[in-house]
Short mmCIF file of C-alpha atoms and ligand atoms in Angstrom, two decimals:
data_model
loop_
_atom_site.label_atom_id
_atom_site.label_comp_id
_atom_site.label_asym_id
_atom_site.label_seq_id
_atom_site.Cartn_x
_atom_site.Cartn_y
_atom_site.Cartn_z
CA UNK A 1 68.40 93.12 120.91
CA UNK A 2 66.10 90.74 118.97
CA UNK A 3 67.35 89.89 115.68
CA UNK A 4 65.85 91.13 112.18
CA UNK A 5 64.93 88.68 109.16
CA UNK A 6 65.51 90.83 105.99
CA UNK A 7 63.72 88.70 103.08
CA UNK A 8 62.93 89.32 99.65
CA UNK A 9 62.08 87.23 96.66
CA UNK A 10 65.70 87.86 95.62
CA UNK A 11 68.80 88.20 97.50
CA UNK A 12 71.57 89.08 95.49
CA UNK A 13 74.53 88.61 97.88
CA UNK A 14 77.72 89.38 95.95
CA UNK A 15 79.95 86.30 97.87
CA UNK A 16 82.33 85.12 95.46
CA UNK A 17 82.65 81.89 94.03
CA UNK A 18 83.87 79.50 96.70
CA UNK A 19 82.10 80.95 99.25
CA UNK A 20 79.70 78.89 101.50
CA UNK A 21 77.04 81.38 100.48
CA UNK A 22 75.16 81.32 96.92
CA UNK A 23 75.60 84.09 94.81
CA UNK A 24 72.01 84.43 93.66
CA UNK A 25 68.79 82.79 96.49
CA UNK A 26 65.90 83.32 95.21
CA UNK A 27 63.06 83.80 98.18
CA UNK A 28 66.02 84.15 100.57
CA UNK A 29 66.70 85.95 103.30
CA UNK A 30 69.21 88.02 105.91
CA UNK A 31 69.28 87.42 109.52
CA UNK A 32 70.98 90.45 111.28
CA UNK A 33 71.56 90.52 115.06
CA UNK A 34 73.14 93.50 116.23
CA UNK A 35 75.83 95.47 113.63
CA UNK A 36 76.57 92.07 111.50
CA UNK A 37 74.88 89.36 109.44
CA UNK A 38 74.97 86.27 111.11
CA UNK A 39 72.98 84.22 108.54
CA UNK A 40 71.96 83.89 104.91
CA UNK A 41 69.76 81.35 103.32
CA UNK A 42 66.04 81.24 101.93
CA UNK A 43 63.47 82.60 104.15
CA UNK A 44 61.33 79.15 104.39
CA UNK A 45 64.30 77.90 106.63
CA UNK A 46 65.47 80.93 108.21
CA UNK A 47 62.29 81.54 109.67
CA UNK A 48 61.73 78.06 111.11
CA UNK A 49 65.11 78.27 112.61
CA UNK A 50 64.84 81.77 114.24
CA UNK A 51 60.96 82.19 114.88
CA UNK A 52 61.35 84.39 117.33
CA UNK A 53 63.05 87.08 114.56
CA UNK A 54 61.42 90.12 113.46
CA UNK A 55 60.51 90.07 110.08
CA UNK A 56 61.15 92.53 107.30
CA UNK A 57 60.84 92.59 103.93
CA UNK A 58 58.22 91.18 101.27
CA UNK A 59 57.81 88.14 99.10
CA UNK A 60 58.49 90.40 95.92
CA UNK A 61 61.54 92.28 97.53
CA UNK A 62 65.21 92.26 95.72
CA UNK A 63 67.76 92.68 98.95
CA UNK A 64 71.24 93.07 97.85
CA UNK A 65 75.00 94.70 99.91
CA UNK A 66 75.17 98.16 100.20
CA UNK A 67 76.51 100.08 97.60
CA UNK A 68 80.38 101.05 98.04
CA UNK A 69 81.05 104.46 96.11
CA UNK A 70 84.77 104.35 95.80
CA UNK A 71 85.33 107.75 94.85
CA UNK A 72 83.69 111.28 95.79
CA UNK A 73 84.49 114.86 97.44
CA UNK A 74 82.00 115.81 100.33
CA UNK A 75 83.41 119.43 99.93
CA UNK A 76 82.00 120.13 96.74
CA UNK A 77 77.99 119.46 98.49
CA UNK A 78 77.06 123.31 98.56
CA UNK A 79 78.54 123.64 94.97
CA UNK A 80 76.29 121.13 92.41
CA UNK A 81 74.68 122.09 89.58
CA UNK A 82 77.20 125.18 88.32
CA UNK A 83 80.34 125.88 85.69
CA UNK A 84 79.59 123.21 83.22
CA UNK A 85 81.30 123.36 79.59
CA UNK A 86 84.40 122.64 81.68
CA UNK A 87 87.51 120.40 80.96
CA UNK A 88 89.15 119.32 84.43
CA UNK A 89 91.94 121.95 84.61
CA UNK A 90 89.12 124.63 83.79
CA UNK A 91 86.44 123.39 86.05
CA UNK A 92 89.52 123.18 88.94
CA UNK A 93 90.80 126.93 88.24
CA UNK A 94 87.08 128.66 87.67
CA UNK A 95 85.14 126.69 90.30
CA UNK A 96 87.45 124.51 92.71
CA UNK A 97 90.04 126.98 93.32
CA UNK A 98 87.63 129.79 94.06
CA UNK A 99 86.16 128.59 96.85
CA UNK A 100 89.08 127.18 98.59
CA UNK A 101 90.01 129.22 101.82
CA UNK A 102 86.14 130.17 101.92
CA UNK A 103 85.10 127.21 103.44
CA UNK A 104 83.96 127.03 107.53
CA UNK A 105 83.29 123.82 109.41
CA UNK A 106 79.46 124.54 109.13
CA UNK A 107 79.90 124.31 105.30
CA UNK A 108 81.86 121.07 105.77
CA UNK A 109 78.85 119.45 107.52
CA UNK A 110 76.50 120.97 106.07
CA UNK A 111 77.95 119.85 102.23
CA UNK A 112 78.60 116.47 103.51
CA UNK A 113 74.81 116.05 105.14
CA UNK A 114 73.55 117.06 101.61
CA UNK A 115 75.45 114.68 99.67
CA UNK A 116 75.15 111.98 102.14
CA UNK A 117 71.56 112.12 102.27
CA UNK A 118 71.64 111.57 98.86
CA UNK A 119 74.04 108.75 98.76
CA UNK A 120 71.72 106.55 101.14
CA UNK A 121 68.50 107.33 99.20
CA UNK A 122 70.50 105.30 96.87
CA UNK A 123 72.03 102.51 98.05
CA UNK A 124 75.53 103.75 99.65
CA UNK A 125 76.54 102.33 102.56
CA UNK A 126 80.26 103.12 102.49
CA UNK A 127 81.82 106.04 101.15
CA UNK A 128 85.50 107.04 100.02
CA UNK A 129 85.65 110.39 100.27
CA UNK A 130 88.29 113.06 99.48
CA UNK A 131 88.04 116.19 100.87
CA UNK A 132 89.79 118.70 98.60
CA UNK A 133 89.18 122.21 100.45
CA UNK A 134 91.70 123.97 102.52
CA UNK A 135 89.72 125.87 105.95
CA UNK A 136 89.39 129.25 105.64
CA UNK A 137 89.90 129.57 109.28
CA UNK A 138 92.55 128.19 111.88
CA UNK A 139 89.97 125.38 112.56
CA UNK A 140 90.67 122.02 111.07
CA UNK A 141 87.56 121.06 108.65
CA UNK A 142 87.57 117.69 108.00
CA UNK A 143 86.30 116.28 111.12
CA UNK A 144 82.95 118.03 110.42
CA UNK A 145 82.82 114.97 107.71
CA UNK A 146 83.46 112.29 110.61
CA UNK A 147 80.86 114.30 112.48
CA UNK A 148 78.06 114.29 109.62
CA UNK A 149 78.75 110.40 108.39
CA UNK A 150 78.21 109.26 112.25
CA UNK A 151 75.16 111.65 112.30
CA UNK A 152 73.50 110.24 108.96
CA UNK A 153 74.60 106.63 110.23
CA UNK A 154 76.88 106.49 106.88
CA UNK A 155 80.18 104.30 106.58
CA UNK A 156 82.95 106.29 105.03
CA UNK A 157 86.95 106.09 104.38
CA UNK A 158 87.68 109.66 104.86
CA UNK A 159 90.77 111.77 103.60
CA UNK A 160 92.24 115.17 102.88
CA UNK A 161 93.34 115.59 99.53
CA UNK A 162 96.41 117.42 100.70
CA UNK A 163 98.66 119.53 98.54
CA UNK A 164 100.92 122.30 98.56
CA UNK A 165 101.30 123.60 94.44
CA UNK A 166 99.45 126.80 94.09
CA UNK A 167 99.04 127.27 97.65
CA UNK A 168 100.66 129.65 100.43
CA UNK A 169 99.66 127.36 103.42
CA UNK A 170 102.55 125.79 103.39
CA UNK A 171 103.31 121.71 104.01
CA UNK A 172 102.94 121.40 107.96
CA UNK A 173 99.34 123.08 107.56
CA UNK A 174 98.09 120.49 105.43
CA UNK A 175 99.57 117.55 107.59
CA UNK A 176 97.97 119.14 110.20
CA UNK A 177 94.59 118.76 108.60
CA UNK A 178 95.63 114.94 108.43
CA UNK A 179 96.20 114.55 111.99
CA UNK A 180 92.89 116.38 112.74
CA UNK A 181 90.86 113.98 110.53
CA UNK A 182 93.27 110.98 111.63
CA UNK A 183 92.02 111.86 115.21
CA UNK A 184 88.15 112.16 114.04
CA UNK A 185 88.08 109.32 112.48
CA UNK A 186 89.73 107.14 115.12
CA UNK A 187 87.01 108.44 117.43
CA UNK A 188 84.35 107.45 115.42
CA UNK A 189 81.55 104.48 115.10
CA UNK A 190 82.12 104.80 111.42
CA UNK A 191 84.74 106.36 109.38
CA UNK A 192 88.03 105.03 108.91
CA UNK A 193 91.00 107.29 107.58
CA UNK A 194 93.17 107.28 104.20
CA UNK A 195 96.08 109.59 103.41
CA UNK A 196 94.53 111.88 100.82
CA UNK A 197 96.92 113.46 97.82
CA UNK A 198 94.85 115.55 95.26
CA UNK A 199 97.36 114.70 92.54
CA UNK A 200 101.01 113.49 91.77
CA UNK A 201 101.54 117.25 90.08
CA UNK A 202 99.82 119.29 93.20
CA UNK A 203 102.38 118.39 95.55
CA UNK A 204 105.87 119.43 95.62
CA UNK A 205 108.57 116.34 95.77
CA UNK A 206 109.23 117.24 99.03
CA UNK A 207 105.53 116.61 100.09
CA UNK A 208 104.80 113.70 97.55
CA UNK A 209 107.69 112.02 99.88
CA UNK A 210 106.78 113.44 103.17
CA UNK A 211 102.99 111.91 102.26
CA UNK A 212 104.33 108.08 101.23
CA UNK A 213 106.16 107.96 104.70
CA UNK A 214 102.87 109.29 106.52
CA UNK A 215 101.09 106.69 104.82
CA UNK A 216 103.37 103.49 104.98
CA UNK A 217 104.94 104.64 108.53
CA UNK A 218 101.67 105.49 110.37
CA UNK A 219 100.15 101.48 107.78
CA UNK A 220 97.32 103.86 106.24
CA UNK A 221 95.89 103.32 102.94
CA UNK A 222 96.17 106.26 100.44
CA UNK A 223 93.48 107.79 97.97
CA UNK A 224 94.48 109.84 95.14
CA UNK A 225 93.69 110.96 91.42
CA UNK A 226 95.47 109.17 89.01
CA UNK A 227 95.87 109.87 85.38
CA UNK A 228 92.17 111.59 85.36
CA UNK A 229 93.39 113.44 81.71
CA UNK A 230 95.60 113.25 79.27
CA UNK A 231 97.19 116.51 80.21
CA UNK A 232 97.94 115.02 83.36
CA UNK A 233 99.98 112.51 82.29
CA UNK A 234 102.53 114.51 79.95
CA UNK A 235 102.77 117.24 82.59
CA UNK A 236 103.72 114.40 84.75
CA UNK A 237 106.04 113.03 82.18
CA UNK A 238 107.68 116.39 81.69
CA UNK A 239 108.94 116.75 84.94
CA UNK A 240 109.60 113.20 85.93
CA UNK A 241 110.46 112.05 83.42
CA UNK A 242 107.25 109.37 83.97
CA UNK A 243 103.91 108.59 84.11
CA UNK A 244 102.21 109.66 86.94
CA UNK A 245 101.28 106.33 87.93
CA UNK A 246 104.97 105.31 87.38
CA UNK A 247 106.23 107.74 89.16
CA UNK A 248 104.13 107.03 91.97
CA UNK A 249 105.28 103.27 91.94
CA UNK A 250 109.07 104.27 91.52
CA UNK A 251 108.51 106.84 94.54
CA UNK A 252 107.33 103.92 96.69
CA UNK A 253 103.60 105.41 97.30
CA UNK A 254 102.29 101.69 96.65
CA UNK A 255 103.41 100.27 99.63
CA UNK A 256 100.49 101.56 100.74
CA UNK A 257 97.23 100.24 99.76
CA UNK A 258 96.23 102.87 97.56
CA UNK A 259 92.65 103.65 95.84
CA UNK A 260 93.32 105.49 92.26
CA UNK A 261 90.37 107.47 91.13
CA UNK A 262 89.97 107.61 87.37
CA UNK A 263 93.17 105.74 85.39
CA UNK A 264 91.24 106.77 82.55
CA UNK A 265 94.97 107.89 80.19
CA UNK A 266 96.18 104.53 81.26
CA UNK A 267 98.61 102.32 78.45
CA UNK A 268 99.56 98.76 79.10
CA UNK A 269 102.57 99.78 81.01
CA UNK A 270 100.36 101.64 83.85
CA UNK A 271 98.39 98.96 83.56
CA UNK A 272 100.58 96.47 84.56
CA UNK A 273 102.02 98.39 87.16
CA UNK A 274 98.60 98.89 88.70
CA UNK A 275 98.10 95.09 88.41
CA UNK A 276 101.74 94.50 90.07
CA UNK A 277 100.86 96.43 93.61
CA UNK A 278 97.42 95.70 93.79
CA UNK A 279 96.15 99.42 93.26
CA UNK A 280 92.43 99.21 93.23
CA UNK A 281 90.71 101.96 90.99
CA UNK A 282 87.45 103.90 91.12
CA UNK A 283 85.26 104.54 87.74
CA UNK A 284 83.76 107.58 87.77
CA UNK A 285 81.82 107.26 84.42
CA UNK A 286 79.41 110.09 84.84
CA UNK A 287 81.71 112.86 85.83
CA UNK A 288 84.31 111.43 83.08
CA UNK A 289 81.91 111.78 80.61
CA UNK A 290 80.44 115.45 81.96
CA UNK A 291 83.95 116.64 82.22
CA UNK A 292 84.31 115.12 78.56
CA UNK A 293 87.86 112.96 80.21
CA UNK A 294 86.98 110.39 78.36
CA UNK A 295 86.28 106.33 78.80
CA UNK A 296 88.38 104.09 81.14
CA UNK A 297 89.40 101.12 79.70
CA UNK A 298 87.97 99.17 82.69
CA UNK A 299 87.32 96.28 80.96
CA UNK A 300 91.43 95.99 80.10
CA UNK A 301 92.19 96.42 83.78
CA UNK A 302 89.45 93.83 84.84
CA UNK A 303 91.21 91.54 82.51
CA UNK A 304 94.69 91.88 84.36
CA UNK A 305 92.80 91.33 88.18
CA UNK A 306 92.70 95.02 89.02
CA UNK A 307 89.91 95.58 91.12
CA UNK A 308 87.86 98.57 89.72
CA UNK A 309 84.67 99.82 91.51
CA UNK A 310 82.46 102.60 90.68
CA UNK A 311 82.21 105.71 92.45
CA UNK A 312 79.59 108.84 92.13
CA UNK A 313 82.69 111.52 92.18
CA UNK A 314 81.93 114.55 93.56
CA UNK A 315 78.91 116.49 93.87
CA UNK A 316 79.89 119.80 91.74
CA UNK A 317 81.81 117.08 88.94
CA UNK A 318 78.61 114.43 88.54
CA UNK A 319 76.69 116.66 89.52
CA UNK A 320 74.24 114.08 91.20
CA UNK A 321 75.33 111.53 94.08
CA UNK A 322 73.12 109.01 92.73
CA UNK A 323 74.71 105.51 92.68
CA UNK A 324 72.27 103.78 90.74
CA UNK A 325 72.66 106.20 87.92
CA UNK A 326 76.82 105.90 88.36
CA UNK A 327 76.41 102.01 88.01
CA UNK A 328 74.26 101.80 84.99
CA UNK A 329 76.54 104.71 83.58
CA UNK A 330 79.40 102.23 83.70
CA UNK A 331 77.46 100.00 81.80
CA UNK A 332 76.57 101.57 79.40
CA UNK A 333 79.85 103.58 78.36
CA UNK A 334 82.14 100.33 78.23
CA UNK A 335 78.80 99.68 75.73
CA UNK A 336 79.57 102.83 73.89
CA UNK A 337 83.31 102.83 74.07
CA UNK A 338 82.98 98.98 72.73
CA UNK A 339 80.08 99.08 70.56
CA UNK A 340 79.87 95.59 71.92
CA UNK A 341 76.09 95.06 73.75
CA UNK A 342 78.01 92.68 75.85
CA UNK A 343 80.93 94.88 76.99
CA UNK A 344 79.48 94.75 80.49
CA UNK A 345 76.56 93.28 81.64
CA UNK A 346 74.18 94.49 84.46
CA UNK A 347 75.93 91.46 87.03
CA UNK A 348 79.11 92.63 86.18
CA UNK A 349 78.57 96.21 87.10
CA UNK A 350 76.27 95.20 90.21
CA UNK A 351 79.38 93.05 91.25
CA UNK A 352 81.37 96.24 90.71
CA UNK A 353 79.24 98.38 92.64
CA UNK A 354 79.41 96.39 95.71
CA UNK A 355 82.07 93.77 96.33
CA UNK A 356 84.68 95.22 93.70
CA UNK A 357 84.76 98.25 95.40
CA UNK A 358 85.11 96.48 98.87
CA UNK A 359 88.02 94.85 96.69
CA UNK A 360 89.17 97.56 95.75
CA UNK A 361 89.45 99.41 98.96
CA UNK A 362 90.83 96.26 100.87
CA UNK A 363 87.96 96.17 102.81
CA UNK A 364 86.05 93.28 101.12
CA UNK A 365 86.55 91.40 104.62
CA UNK A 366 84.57 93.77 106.20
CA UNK A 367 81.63 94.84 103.62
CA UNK A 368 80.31 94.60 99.78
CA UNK A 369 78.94 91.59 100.06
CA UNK A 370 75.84 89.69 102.21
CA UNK A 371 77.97 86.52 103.65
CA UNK A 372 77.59 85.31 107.65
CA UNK A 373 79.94 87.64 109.99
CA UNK A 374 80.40 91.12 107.72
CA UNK A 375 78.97 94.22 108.57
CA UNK A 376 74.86 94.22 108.28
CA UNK A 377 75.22 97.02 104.97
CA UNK A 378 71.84 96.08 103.13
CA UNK A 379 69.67 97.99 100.90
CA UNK A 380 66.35 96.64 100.32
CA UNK A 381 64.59 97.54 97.04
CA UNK A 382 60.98 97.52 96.77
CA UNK A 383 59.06 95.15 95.11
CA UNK A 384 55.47 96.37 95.17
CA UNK A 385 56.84 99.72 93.34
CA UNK A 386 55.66 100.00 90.20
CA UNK A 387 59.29 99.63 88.02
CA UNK A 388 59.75 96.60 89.82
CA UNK A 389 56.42 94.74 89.90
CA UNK A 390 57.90 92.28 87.33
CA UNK A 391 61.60 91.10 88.33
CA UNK A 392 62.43 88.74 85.04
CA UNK A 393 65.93 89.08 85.99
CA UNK A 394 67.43 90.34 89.52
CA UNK A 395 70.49 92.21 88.08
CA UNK A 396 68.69 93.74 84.76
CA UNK A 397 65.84 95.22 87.62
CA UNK A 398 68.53 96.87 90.29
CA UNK A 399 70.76 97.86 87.26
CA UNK A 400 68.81 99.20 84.32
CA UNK A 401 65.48 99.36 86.17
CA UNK A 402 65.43 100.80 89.57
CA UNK A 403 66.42 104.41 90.83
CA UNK A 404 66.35 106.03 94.12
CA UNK A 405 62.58 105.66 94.27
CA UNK A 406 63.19 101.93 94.59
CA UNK A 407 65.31 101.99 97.31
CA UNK A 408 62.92 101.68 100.39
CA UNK A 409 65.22 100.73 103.13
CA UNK A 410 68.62 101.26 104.23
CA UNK A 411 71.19 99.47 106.97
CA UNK A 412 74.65 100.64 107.85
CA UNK A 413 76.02 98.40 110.90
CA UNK A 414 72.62 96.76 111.28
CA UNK A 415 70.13 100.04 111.48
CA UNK A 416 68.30 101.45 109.23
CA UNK A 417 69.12 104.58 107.39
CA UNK A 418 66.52 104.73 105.49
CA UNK A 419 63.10 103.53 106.18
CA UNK A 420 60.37 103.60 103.65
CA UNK A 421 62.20 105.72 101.21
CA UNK A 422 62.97 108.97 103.74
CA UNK A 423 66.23 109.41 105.75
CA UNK A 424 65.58 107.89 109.37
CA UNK A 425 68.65 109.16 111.24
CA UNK A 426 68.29 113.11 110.52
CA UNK A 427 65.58 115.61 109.88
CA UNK A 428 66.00 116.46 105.93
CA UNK A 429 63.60 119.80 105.89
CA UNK A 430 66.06 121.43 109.00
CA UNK A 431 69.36 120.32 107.07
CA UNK A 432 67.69 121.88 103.40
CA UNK A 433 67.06 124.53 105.40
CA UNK A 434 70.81 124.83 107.20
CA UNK A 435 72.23 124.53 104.05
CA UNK A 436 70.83 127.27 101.87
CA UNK A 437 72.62 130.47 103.33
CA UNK A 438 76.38 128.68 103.68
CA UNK A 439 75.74 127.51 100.44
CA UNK A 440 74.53 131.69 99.02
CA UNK A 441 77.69 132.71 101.40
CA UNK A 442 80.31 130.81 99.97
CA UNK A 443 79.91 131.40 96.00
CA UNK A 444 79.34 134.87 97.18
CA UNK A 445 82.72 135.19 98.87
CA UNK A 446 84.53 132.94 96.15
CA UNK A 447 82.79 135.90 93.63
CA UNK A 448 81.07 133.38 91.30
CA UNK A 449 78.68 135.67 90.51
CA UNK A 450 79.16 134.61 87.06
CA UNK A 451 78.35 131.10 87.60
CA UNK A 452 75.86 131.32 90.29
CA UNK A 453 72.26 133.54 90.91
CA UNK A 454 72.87 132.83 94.29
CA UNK A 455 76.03 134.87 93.96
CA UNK A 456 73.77 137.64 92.62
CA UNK A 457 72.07 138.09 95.41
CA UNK A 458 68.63 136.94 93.46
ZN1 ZN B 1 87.81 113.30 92.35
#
């Protein structure tokens, strides 16, 4: 395979200081041979040194990692863009719980190809997904995600955000949905699996237990919600006796690596504990602020070394999967819950975006960032568009500037996703088209009739 020189007038590679690799080239370039990078330097010498390397890429270009979304449910795809004026615990019992034991594996793929399509048109390259929807049928669901991240060419942690509260499917059904994805994932070019648990209060003790020892017996990481909303955390307390992220600590769930979505009700004593065992966290700013949970006080968990990235949450929560929009949203609420300009500047929540999150899911030695040997993740935005035909700073441009539109190409594992702005790797009109009826069937048998036309048979 002949090796590709990605070049723009920027590179913005996200190594961190100490690294042999600049932070910032300007009129760089990426040398990819096969799924990794093997160099990165400015173009002038890059070329000279591998002349016989395709080029790619212009002069005006900004090429920076993939985006890492550390936080979103692929089961919620068919379901965007319905029951708003929602707190969490309402949105859950009028639009999650509804659906569940509706769902087939069609729905799965298809609701994962929607979002995922998505995701890439803006810059994801990687990501963590939970899968909160127990299978109408006797058919495990969850490897339909393995199956549509492999077909789209997207990296993903996958998981099943197991729990047995509320439910009549007893424990061993939902560890059997584990094993099923455990299995998928395993088999796959792509997706590595996590040990999903919806929430500390949706699981009994005796499964919150069984799940640590799945985890930390069978050395997989865990992603769960953590302290989402205030309510959460004195149900928690009432029971336990603790915070939920306390309780999760005291329980031993942090041997684990664990990803925390949200810690958005978090004092100084969850804080600390978070710090302690290394939990990396996942901002969701634009579903917080939808699903009015309120502001994460990222900025006091950056300052005690927890790694916090930014995820797009799900796609009936954020509504959109649109990275770009999630990363300036962070931005601009630790802005408005500071009313400090400089509460977080565009590098900060670039570096956030991509290497924090690689941080934050312990798999910075893999992607998030453009250095010699990781995996060739790369979106290239383009230059000769016209929000970007003046770049008077790199990280103001991708941050407050650029949108999907931007994005022209693509690479997961060094090929290209997305080419010139349109998927590459599937045929978007058939999946649009695949989608619609699962999508009309499934609100219809959940009876949302009151959220939904498509329920109403309109
Ligand atoms: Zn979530």
């Amino acid at each position: 395979m002949t090796a590709t020189l990605i070049r723009g007038g920027w590179v913005l590679t996200s190594a961190p200081e100490g690294s042999a690799t600049p932070a910032v080239i300007e009129n760089g370039a990426v040398l990819v041979d096969g799924e990794r990078i093997v160099a990165v330097g400015g173009f002038a010498e890059l070329s000279a040194a591998h002349p016989d390397a395709a080029v790619l890429g212009t002069a005006f270009d900004i090429v920076t990692p993939g985006f890492v979304n550390t936080h979103g449910h692929f089961s919620e795809g068919l379901i965007t863009g319905i029951a708003e004026g929602y707190t969490l615990w309402e949105w859950i019992w009028e639009l999650i719980n509804p659906v569940a034991g509706h769902f087939s594996p069609a729905m799965a793929y298809s609701g994962t190809m929607l979002a995922g399509m998505q995701m890439l048109r803006s810059g994801i390259t990687l990501a963590n997904d939970m899968f909160c929807t127990d299978p109408g049928t006797d058919a495990p669901l969850t490897p339909e995600v393995v199956r549509a991240l492999d077909d789209l060419n997207l990296r993903g942690i996958v998981s099943f955000g197991a729990g047995d509260v509320g439910s009549d499917r007893g424990i061993q059904a939902e560890f059997d949905e584990h094993e099923a994805l455990r299995e998928a994932a395993a088999a796959s070019r792509l997706s590595t699996f996590r040990v999903g648990i919806g929430a500390v209060g949706g699981q009994s003790d005796a499964m919150f237990a069984r799940s640590i020892e799945y985890a930390t017996g069978g050395d997989h990481g865990v992603h769960i919600h953590l302290q989402e909303i205030r309510e959460e955390v004195t149900a928690t307390m009432q029971r336990t006796g603790r915070t939920a992220i306390a309780h999760s600590a005291h329980e031993g769930l942090f041997a684990a690596p664990t990803l925390a979505a949200h810690c958005v009700w978090v004092d100084r004593h969850d804080r600390a504990i978070l710090a302690e065992h290394r939990v990396g966290v996942a901002h969701n700013p634009v579903s917080n602020m939808i699903l009015a949970s309120g502001a994460a006080p990222v900025w006091e968990m950056r300052e005690l070394g927890i790694d916090v990235g930014i995820g797009v949450d799900g796609p009936a929560s954020n509504d959109s999967q649109d990275m770009l929009q999630a990363i300036k949203s962070a931005a601009m609420l630790a802005r408005v819950t500071h009313q400090q300009a400089t509460a977080m500047s565009a590098r900060e929540a670039f570096e956030m975006a991509t290497i924090g999150g690689a941080r934050a899911l312990r798999a910075e030695e893999t992607v998030g960032s453009l250095e010699p040997g990781k995996a060739a993740d790369i979106v290239v935005f383009d230059g000769d568009s016209p929000a970007l035909a003046n770049v008077h700073d790199p990280f103001q441009a991708v941050v407050w500037v650029a949108g999907p539109s931007e994005v022209r190409d693509v690479w997961v594992a060094g090929r290209r996703s997305v080419i010139d702005g349109r998927i590459a790797t599937v045929d978007v009109a058939d999946e649009v088209a695949r989608a619609r009826p699962l999508a009309r069937e499934l609100v219809t048998r959940a009876g949302l009739g009151h959220l939904s036309v498509l329920a109403r048979g309109q």
